Coordinates of C-alpha atoms and ligand atoms in Angstrom, one line a residue:
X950 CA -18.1 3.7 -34.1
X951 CA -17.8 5.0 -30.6
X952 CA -20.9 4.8 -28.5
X953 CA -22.0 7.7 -26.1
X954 CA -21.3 5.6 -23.2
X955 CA -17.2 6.0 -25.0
X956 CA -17.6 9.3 -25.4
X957 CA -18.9 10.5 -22.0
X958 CA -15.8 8.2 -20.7
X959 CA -13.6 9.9 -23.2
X960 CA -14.5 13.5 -21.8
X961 CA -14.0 12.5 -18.1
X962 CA -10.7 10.5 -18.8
X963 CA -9.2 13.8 -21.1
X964 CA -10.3 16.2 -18.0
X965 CA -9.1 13.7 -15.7
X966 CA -5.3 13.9 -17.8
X967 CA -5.7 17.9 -18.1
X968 CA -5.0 18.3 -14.1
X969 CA -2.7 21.0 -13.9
X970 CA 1.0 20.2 -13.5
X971 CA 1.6 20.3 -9.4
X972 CA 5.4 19.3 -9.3
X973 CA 7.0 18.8 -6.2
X974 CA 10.1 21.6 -6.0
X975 CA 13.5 20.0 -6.3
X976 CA 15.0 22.6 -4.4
X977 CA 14.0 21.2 -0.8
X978 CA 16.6 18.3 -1.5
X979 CA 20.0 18.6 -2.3
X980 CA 21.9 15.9 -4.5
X981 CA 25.5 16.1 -4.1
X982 CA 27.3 15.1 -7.2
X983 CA 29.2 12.1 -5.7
X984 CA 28.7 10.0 -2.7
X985 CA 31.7 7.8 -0.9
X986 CA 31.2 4.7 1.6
X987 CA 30.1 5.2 5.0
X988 CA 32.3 2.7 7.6
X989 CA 33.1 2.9 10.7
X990 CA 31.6 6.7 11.1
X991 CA 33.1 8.7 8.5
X992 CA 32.9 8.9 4.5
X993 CA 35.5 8.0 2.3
X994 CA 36.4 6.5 -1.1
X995 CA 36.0 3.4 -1.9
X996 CA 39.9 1.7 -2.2
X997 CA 39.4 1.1 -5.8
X998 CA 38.7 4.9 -6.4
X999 CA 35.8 3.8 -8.5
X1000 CA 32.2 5.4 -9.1
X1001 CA 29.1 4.3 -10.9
X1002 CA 26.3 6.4 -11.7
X1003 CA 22.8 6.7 -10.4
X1004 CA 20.4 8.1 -13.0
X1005 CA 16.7 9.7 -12.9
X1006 CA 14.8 6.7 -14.3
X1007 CA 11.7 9.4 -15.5
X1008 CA 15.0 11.3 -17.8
X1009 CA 17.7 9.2 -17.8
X1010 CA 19.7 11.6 -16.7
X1011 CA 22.6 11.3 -14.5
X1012 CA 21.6 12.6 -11.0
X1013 CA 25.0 11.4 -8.9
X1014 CA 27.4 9.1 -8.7
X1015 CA 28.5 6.6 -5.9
X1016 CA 31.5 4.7 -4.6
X1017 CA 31.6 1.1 -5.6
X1018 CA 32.7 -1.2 -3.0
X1019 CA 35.1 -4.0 -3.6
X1020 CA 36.0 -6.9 -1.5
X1021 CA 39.0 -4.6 0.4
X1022 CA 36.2 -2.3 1.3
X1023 CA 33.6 -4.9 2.2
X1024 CA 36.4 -5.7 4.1
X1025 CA 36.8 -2.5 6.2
X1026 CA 33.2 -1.9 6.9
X1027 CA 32.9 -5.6 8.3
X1028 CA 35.9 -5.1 10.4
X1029 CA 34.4 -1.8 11.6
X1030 CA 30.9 -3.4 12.5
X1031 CA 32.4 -6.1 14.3
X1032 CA 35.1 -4.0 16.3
X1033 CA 31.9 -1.6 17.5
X1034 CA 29.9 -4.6 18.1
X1035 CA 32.6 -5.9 21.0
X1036 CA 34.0 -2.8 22.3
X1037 CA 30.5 -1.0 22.5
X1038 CA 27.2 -1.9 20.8
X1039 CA 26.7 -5.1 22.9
X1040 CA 28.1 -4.0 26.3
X1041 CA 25.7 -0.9 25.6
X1042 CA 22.8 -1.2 28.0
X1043 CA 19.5 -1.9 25.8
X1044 CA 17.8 1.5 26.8
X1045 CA 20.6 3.3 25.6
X1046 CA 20.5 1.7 22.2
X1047 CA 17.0 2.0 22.0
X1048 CA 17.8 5.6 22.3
X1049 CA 19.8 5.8 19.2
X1050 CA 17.1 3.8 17.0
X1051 CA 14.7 6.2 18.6
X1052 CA 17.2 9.4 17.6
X1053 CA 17.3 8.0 13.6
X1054 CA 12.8 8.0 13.6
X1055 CA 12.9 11.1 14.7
X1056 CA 15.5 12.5 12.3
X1057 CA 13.9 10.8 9.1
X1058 CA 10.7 12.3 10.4
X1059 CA 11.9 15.8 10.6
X1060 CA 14.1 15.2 7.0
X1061 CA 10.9 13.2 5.1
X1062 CA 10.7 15.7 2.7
X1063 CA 13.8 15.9 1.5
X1064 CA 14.3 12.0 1.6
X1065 CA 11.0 11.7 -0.2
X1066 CA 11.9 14.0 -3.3
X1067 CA 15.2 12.2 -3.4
X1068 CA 13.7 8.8 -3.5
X1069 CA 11.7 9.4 -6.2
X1070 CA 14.2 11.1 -8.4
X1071 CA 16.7 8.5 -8.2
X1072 CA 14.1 5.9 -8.0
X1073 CA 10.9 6.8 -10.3
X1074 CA 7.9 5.8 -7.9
X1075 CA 5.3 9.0 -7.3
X1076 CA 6.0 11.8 -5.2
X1077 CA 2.8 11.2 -3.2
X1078 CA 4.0 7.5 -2.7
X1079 CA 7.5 8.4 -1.3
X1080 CA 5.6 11.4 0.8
X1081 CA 2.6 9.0 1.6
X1082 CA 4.1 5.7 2.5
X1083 CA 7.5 4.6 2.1
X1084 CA 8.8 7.5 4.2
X1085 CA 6.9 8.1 7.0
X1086 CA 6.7 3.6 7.1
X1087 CA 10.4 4.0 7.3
X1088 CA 10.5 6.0 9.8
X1089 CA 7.7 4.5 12.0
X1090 CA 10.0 1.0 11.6
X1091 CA 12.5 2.8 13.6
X1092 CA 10.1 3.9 15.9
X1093 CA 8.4 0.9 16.4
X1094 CA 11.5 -1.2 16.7
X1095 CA 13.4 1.3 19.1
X1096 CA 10.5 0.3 21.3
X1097 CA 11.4 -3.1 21.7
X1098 CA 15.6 -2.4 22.3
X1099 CA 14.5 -2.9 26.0
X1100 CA 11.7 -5.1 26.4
X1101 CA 13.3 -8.0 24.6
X1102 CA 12.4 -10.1 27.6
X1103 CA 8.7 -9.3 26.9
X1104 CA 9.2 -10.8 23.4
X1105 CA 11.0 -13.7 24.5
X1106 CA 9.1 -14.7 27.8
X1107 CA 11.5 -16.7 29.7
X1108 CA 14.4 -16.8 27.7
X1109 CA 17.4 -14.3 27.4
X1110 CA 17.7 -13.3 23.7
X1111 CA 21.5 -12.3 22.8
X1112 CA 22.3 -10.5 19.7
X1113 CA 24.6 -12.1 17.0
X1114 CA 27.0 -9.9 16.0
X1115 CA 27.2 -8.4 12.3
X1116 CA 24.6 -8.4 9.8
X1117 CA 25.4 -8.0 6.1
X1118 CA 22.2 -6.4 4.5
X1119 CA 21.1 -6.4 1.0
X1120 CA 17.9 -4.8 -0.5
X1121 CA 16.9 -3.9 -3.5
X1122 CA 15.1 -0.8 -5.4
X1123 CA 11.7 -0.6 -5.5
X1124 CA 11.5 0.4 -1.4
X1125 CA 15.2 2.0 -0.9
X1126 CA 14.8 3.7 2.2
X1127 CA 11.9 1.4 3.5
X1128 CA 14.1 -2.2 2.8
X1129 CA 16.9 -0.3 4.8
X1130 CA 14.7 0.6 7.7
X1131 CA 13.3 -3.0 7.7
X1132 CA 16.8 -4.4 8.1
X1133 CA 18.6 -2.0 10.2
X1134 CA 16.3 -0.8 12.7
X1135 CA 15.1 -4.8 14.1
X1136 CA 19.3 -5.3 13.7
X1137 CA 20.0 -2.3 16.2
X1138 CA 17.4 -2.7 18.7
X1139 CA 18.8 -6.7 19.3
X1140 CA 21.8 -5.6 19.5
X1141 CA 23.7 -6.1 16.3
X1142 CA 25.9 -3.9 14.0
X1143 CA 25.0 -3.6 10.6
X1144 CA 26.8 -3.4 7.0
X1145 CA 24.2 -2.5 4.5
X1146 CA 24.1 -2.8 0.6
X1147 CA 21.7 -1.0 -1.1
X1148 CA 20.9 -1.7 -4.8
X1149 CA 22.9 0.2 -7.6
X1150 CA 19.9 1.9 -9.2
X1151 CA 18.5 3.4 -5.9
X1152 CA 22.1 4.1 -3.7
X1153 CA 20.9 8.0 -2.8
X1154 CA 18.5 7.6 0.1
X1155 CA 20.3 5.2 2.0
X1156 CA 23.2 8.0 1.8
X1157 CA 21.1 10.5 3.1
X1158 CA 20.0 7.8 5.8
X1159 CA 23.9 7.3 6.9
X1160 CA 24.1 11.1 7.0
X1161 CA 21.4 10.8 9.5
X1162 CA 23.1 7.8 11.5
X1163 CA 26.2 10.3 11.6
X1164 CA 24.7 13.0 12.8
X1165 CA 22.4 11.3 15.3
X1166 CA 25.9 10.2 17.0
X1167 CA 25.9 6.9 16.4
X1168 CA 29.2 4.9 17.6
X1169 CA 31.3 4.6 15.1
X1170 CA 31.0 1.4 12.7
X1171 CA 27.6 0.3 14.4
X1172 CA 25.8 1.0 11.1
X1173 CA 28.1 1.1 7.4
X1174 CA 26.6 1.5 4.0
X1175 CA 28.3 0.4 0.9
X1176 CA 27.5 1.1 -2.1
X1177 CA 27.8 -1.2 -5.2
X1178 CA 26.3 -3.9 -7.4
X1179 CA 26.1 -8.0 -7.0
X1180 CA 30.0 -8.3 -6.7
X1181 CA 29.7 -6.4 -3.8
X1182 CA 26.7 -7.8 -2.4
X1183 CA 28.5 -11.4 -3.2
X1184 CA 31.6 -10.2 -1.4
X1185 CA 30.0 -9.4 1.5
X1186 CA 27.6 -12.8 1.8
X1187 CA 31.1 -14.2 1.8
X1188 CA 32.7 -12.8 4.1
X1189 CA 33.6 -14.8 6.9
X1190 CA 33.2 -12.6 9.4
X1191 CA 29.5 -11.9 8.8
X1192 CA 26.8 -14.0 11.5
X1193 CA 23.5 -13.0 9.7
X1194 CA 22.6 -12.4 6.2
X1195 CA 19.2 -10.4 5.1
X1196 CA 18.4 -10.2 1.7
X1197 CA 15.4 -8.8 -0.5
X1198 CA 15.6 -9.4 -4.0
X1199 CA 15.5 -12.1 -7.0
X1200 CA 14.5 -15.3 -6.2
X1201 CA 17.9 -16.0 -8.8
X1202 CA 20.3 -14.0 -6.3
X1203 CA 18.5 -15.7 -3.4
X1204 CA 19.2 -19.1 -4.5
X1205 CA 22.9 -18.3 -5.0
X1206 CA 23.3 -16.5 -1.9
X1207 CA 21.6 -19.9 -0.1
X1208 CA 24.4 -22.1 -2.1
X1209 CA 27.2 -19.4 -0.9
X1210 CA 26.5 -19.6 2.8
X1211 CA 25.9 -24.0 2.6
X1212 CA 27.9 -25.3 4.9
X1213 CA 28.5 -22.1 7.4
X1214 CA 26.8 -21.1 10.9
X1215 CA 25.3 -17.8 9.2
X1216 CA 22.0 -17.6 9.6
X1217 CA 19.6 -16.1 6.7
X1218 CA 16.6 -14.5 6.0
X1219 CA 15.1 -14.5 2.4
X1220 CA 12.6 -12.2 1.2
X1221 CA 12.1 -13.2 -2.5
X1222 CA 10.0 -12.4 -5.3
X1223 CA 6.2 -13.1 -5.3
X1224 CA 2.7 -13.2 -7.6
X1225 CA 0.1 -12.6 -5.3
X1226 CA -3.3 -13.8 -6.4
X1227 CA -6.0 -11.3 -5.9
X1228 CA -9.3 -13.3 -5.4
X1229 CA -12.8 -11.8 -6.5
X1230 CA -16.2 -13.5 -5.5
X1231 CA -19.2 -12.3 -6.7
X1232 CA -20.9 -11.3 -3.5
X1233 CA -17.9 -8.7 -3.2
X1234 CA -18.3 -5.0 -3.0
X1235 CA -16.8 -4.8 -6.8
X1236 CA -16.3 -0.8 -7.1
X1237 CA -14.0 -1.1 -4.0
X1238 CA -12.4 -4.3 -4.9
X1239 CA -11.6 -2.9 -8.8
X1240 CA -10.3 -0.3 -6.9
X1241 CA -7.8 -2.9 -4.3
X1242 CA -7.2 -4.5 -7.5
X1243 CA -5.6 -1.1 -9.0
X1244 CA -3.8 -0.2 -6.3
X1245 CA -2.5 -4.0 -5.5
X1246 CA -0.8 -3.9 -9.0
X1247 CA -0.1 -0.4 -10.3
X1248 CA 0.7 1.0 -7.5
X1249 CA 4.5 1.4 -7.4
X1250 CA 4.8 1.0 -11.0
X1251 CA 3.9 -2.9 -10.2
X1252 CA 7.3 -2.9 -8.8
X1253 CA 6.1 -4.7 -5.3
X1254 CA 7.2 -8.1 -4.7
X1255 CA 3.6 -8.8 -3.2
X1256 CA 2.2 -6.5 -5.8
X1257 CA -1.5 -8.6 -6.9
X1258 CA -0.4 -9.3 -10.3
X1259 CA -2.8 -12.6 -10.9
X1260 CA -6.7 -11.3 -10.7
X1261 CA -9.0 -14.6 -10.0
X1262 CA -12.7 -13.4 -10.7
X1263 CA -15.7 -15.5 -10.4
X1264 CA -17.5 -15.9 -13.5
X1265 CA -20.5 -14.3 -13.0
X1266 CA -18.6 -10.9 -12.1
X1267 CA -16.2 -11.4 -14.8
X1268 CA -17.4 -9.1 -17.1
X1269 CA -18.2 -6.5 -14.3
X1270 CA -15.4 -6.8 -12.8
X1271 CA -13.3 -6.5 -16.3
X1272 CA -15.4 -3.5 -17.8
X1273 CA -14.4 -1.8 -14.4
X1274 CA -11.3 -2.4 -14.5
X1275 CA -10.6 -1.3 -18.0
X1276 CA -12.0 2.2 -17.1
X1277 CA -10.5 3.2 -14.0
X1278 CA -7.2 2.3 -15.8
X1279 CA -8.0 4.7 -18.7
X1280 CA -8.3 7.8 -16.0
X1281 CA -5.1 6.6 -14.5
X1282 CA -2.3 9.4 -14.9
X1283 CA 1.3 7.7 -15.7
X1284 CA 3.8 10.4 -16.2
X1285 CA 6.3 12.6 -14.5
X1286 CA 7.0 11.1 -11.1
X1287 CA 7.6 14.7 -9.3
X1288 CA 3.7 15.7 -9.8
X1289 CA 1.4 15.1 -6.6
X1290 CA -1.1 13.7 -9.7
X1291 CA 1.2 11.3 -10.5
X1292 CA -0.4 7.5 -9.9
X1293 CA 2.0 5.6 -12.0
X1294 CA 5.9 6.9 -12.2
X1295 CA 9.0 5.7 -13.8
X1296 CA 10.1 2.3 -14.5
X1297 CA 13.3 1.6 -12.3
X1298 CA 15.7 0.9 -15.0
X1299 CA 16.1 0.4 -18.6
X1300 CA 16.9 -3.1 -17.9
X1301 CA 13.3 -4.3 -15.6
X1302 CA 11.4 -1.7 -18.5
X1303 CA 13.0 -4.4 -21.4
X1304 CA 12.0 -7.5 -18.7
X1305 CA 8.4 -6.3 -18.5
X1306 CA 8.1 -5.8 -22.2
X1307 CA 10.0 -9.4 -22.9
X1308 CA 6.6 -10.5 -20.6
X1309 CA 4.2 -9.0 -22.7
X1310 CA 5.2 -10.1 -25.9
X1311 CA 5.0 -13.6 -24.6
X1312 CA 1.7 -12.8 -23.5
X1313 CA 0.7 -11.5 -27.0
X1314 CA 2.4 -14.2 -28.7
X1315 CA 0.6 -16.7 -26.4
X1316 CA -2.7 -15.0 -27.6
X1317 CA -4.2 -13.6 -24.3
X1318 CA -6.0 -10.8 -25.0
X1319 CA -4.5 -7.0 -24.1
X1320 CA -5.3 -4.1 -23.1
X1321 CA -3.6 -1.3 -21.9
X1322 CA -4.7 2.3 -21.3
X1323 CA -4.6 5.2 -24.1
X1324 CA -2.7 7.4 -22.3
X1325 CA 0.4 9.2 -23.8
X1326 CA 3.4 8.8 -22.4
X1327 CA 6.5 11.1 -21.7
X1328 CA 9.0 11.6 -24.6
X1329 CA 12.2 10.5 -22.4
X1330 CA 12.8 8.2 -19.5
X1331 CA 11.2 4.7 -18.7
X1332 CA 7.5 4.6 -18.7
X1333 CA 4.7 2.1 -19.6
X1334 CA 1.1 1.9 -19.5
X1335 CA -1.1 0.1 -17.2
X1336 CA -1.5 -3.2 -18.7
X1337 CA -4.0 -6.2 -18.2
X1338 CA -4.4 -9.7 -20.2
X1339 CA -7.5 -11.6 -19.9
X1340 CA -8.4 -14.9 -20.9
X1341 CA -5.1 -16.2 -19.8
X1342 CA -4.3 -20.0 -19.2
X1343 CA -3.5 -20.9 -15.6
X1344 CA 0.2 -22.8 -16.9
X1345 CA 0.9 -19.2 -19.2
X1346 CA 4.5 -17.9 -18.3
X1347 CA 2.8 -14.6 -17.7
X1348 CA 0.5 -16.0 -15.3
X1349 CA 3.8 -18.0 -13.0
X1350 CA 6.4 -15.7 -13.6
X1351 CA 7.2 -12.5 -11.7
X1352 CA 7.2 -9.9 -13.8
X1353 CA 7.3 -6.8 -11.8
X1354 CA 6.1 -4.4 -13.6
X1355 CA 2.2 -3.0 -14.1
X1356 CA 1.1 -6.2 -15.7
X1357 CA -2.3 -8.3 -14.4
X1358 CA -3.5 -11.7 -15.5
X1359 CA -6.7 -12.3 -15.0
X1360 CA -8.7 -15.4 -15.2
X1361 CA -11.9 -16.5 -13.8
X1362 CA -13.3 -19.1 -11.5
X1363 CA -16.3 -21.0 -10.2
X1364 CA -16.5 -22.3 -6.6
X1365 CA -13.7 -21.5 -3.8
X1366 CA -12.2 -24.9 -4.1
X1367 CA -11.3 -24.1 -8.0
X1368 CA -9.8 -20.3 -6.6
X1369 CA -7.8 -21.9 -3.8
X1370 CA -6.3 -24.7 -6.5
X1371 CA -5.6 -21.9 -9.2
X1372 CA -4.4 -19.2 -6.1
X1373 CA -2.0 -22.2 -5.2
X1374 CA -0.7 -23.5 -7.7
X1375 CA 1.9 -20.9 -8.5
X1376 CA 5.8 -21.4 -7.7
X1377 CA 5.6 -18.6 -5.3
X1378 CA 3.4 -17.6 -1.7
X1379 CA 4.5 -14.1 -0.5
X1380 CA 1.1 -12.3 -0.5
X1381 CA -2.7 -13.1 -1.4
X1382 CA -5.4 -10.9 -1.6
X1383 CA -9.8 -11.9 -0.8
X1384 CA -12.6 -9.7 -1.8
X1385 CA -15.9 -11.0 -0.3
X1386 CA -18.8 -10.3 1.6
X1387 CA -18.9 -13.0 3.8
X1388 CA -16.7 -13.2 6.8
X1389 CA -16.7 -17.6 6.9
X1390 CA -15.4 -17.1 3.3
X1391 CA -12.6 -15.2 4.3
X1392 CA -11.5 -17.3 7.1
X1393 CA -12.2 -20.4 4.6
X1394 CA -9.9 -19.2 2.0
X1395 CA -6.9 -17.6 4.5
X1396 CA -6.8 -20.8 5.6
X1397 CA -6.2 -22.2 2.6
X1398 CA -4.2 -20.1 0.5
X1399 CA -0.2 -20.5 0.6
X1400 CA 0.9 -17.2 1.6
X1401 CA 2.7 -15.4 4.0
X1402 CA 0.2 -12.8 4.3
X1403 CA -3.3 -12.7 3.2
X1404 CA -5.1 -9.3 3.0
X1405 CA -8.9 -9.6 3.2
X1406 CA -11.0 -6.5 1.3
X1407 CA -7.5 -4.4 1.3
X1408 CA -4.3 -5.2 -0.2
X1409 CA -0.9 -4.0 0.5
X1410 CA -1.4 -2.5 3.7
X1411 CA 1.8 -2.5 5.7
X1412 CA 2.5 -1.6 9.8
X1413 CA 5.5 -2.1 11.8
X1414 CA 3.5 -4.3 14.0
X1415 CA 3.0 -7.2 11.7
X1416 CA 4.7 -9.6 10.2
X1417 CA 5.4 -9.9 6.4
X1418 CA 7.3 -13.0 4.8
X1419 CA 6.7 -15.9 2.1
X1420 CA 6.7 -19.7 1.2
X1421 CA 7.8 -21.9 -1.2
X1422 CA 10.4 -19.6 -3.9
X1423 CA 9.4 -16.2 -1.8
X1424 CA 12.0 -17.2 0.6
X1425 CA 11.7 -17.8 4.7
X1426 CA 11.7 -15.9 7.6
X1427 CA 9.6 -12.8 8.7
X1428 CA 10.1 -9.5 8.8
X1429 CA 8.0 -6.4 11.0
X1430 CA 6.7 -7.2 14.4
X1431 CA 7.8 -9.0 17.0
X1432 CA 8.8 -11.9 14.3
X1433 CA 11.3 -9.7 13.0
X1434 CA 13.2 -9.7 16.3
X1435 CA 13.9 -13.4 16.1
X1436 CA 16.1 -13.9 13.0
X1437 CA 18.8 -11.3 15.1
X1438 CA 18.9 -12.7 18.1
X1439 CA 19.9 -16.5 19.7
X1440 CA 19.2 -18.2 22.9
Ligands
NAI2213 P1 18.7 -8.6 -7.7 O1 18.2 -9.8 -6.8 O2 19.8 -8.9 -8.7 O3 19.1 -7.4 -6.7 C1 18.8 -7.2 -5.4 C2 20.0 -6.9 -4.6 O4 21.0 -7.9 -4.6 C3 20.8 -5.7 -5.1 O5 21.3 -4.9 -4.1 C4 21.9 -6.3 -5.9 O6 23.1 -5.5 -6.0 C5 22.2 -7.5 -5.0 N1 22.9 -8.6 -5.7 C6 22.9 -9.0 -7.0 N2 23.6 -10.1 -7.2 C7 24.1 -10.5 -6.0 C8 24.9 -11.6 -5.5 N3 25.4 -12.5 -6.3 N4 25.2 -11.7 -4.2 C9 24.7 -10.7 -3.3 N5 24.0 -9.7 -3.7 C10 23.7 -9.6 -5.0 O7 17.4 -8.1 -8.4 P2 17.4 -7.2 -9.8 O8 18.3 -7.8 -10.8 O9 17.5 -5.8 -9.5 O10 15.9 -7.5 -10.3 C11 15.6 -8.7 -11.0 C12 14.2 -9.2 -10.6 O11 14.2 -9.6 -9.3 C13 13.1 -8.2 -10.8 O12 12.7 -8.1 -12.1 C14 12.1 -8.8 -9.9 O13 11.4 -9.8 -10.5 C15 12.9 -9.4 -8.7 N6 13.0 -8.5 -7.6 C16 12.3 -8.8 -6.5 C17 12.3 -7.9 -5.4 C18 11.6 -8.2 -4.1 O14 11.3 -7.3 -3.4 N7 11.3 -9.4 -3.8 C19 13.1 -6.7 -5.4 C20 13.8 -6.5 -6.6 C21 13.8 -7.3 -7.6
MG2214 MG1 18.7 5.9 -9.8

């Protein structure tokens, strides 16, 4: 029988849902229906005259279609980036490049809009996410790194820092146009000329972004986007010609891309997959933390590789902390990704949607308890609801593995030593999250914890300025800040 304490919850979570529809217009962004490679400058086919399609993972319909890139065209766009690189990208004096990098902020700035509607269509994630965070972050990369395209001797007192040559960059799809502006814009203000992969499910915003690169006059073949899936991405790892290989992705792909390049003087970067512990004591403010928690796993449809995805609660909070948790998922609205109410969008693909669901029957069959919210969900596309297990063993698959998707763990804990051991001992070490009163606690546990970043009553904050990176299976090297200069340049 449902209590009044249910049904008062029951009226706020319905009015909560019953939020008019406020979609985003579609008409601010134009799709074309086909998009060809981007070397040295211009667009063109790619050599096999083949196309894949990009769909709209909240309809599954087809929104485009783009060129996929084989070996010959990997090829092409290599030869391009290293021809610019020697006649004119590192002769160019570094104030002058800086110029450019500063050109491309300023052009994704005055285009956000359109580059945030198209990200979420062809992606899924929330129109107030793409408008929020992943655009104007992409473009505050390029500003930020345009900044240091002349004061390289700043970063590296003492020394001269000289640029490599070509980078081949691969991201994936849960931050298109953000991953890109991570790779390209530290890659350009070094000194280096750029081929970039994006993934197959997300190729549209990075074509919008070499629209940009065209019309802010770049020299032709400093930046070249191909489009395609792994045999691309494999093709150019292998290339010969490549100095410097960036990749975001699967820990699986990262491993075979570490195997490919054994043996050759590329250097590498590896941003991998992660399970972030999320660590509640019980002196912690708990509304605000339920609320980090929330936004540390659900946000993005859980598709962050530091997304908190393993909750670690003291005991005493536990069932605070749970009850809490269990109602601000209820008032959660998953749905169509182009409404400004929108908190949870899309899955990316079919293909993660079946991964996250493999998860949770493991989970069920392992007997962890479930619960996900009541909410209904669209008729079409890829959607799931907010999901969290409790009572979960610390060895559980769905407590090691990545899942990526809006799926916590949580389990409890008793002193700081028995957090750190359970926060630790997970294959991964990308991201960690603390929620405590006490200021010696924090420094006591970032000290401790395994990760490349650890967020302290917040979680997933991002700036240009600072560095973001993993340990153990989350791969090496950093990314952001002055860090991020290093893995493009030599001494
Ligand atoms: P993936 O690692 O296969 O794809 C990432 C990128 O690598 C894509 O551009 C893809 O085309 C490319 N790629 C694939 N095979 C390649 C190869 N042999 N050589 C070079 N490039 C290759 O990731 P996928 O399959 O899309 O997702 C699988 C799982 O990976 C997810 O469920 C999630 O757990 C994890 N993942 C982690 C990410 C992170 O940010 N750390 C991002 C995306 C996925
Ligand atoms: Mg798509």
């Amino acid at each position: 029988m449902a209590t009044k304490r249910d049904n008062t919850l029951k009226l706020k979570f319905d009015s909560a849902r019953k939020l008019s529809p406020a979609p985003e217009s579609r008409s601010s962004a134009t799709i074309r229906p086909r998009y060809d490679l981007f070397i040295n400058g211009k667009f063109e086919p790619s050599s096999g005259k083949k196309y894949f399609d990009t769909i709209n993972p909240a309809t599954g319909e087809k929104l485009s279609e783009a060129a996929e890139a084989n070996a010959a065209d990997v090829d092409k766009a290599v030869k391009a980036a290293r021809n610019a690189y020697e006649k004119c990208w590192k002769k160019m004096p570094a104030k002058e490049r800086g110029k450019y990098v500063f050109r491309i902020a300023r052009m994704v700035q005055e285009r956000a809009r359109e580059f945030a509607i198209v990200e979420t269509m062809d992606g899924g994630k929330p129109i107030r996410e793409s408008r929020d965070f992943d655009i104007p972050t992409a473009a505050n990369h390029f500003f930020y790194y345009a900044g240091w395209a002349d004061k390289l001797e700043y970063a590296f007192p003492n020394r001269t820092a000289k640029s490599l040559g070509v980078a081949g960059q691969i991201i994936p799809w849960n931050f298109p146009l953000l991953m890109a502006s991570w790779k390209i814009a530290p890659a350009l203000a070094t000194g280096n000329t750029v081929v970039l992969k994006p993934a197959e499910t997300t190729p549209l915003t990075a074509m919008l972004l070499a629209e940009v690169i065209q019309e802010a006059d770049l020299p032709p073949g400093v930046v070249n986007i191909i489009t395609g899936g792994g045999s691309t991405g494999a093709a150019l790892v292998n290339h010969p010609d490549i100095n410097k290989i960036a990749f975001t992705g699967s820990t699986e792909v990262g491993k075979i891309i570490q195997r490919a390049i054994a043996g050759t003087s590329k250097k590498i970067t590896l941003e991998l997959g992660g399970k972030a512990p999320n660590i509640i004591f019980d002196d912690a403010p708990i509304d605000q933390a339920v609320e980090g928690v929330v936004n540390g796993i659900f946000f993005n449809q859980g598709h962050v590789c530091c997304a908190g995805s393993r909750l670690y609660v003291q005991e005493s909070v536990m069932n605070d902390v749970v009850r809490k948790l269990r109602d601000r998922i209820e008032t959660l609205i998953v749905g169509d990704p182009m409404d400004k109410n929108t908190d949870i969008g899309a899955i990316n693909s079919k293909q993660q949607l079946d991964k996250i669901n493999k998860y949770i029957k493991i989970g069920l069959g392992e007997g962890y308890d479930m619960y996900q919210s009541s909410c209904v969900l669209p008729d079409r596309g890829f959607f799931l609801r907010p999901t969290i297990f409790t009572n979960v063993a610390q060895s559980s698959r769905i407590a090691q593995e990545e899942i990526f998707g809006p799926v916590l763990t949580i389990q409890s804990f008793r002193t700081d030593e028995e957090a750190i051991e359970k926060a630790n001992n997970n294959p991964y070490g990308l991201s960690a999250g603390v929620w405590t009163d006490k200021g010696s606690k924090i420094f006591n546990m970032t000290a401790k914890l395994r990760a490349g970043v650890v967020w302290a009553n917040t979680f997933n904050k991002f700036d240009p300025a600072s560095p973001f990176g993993g340990y153990k299976e989350s791969g090496y090297g950093r990314e952001g800040g002055l860090h991020g200069l290093q893995p493009y340049v030599t001494f």
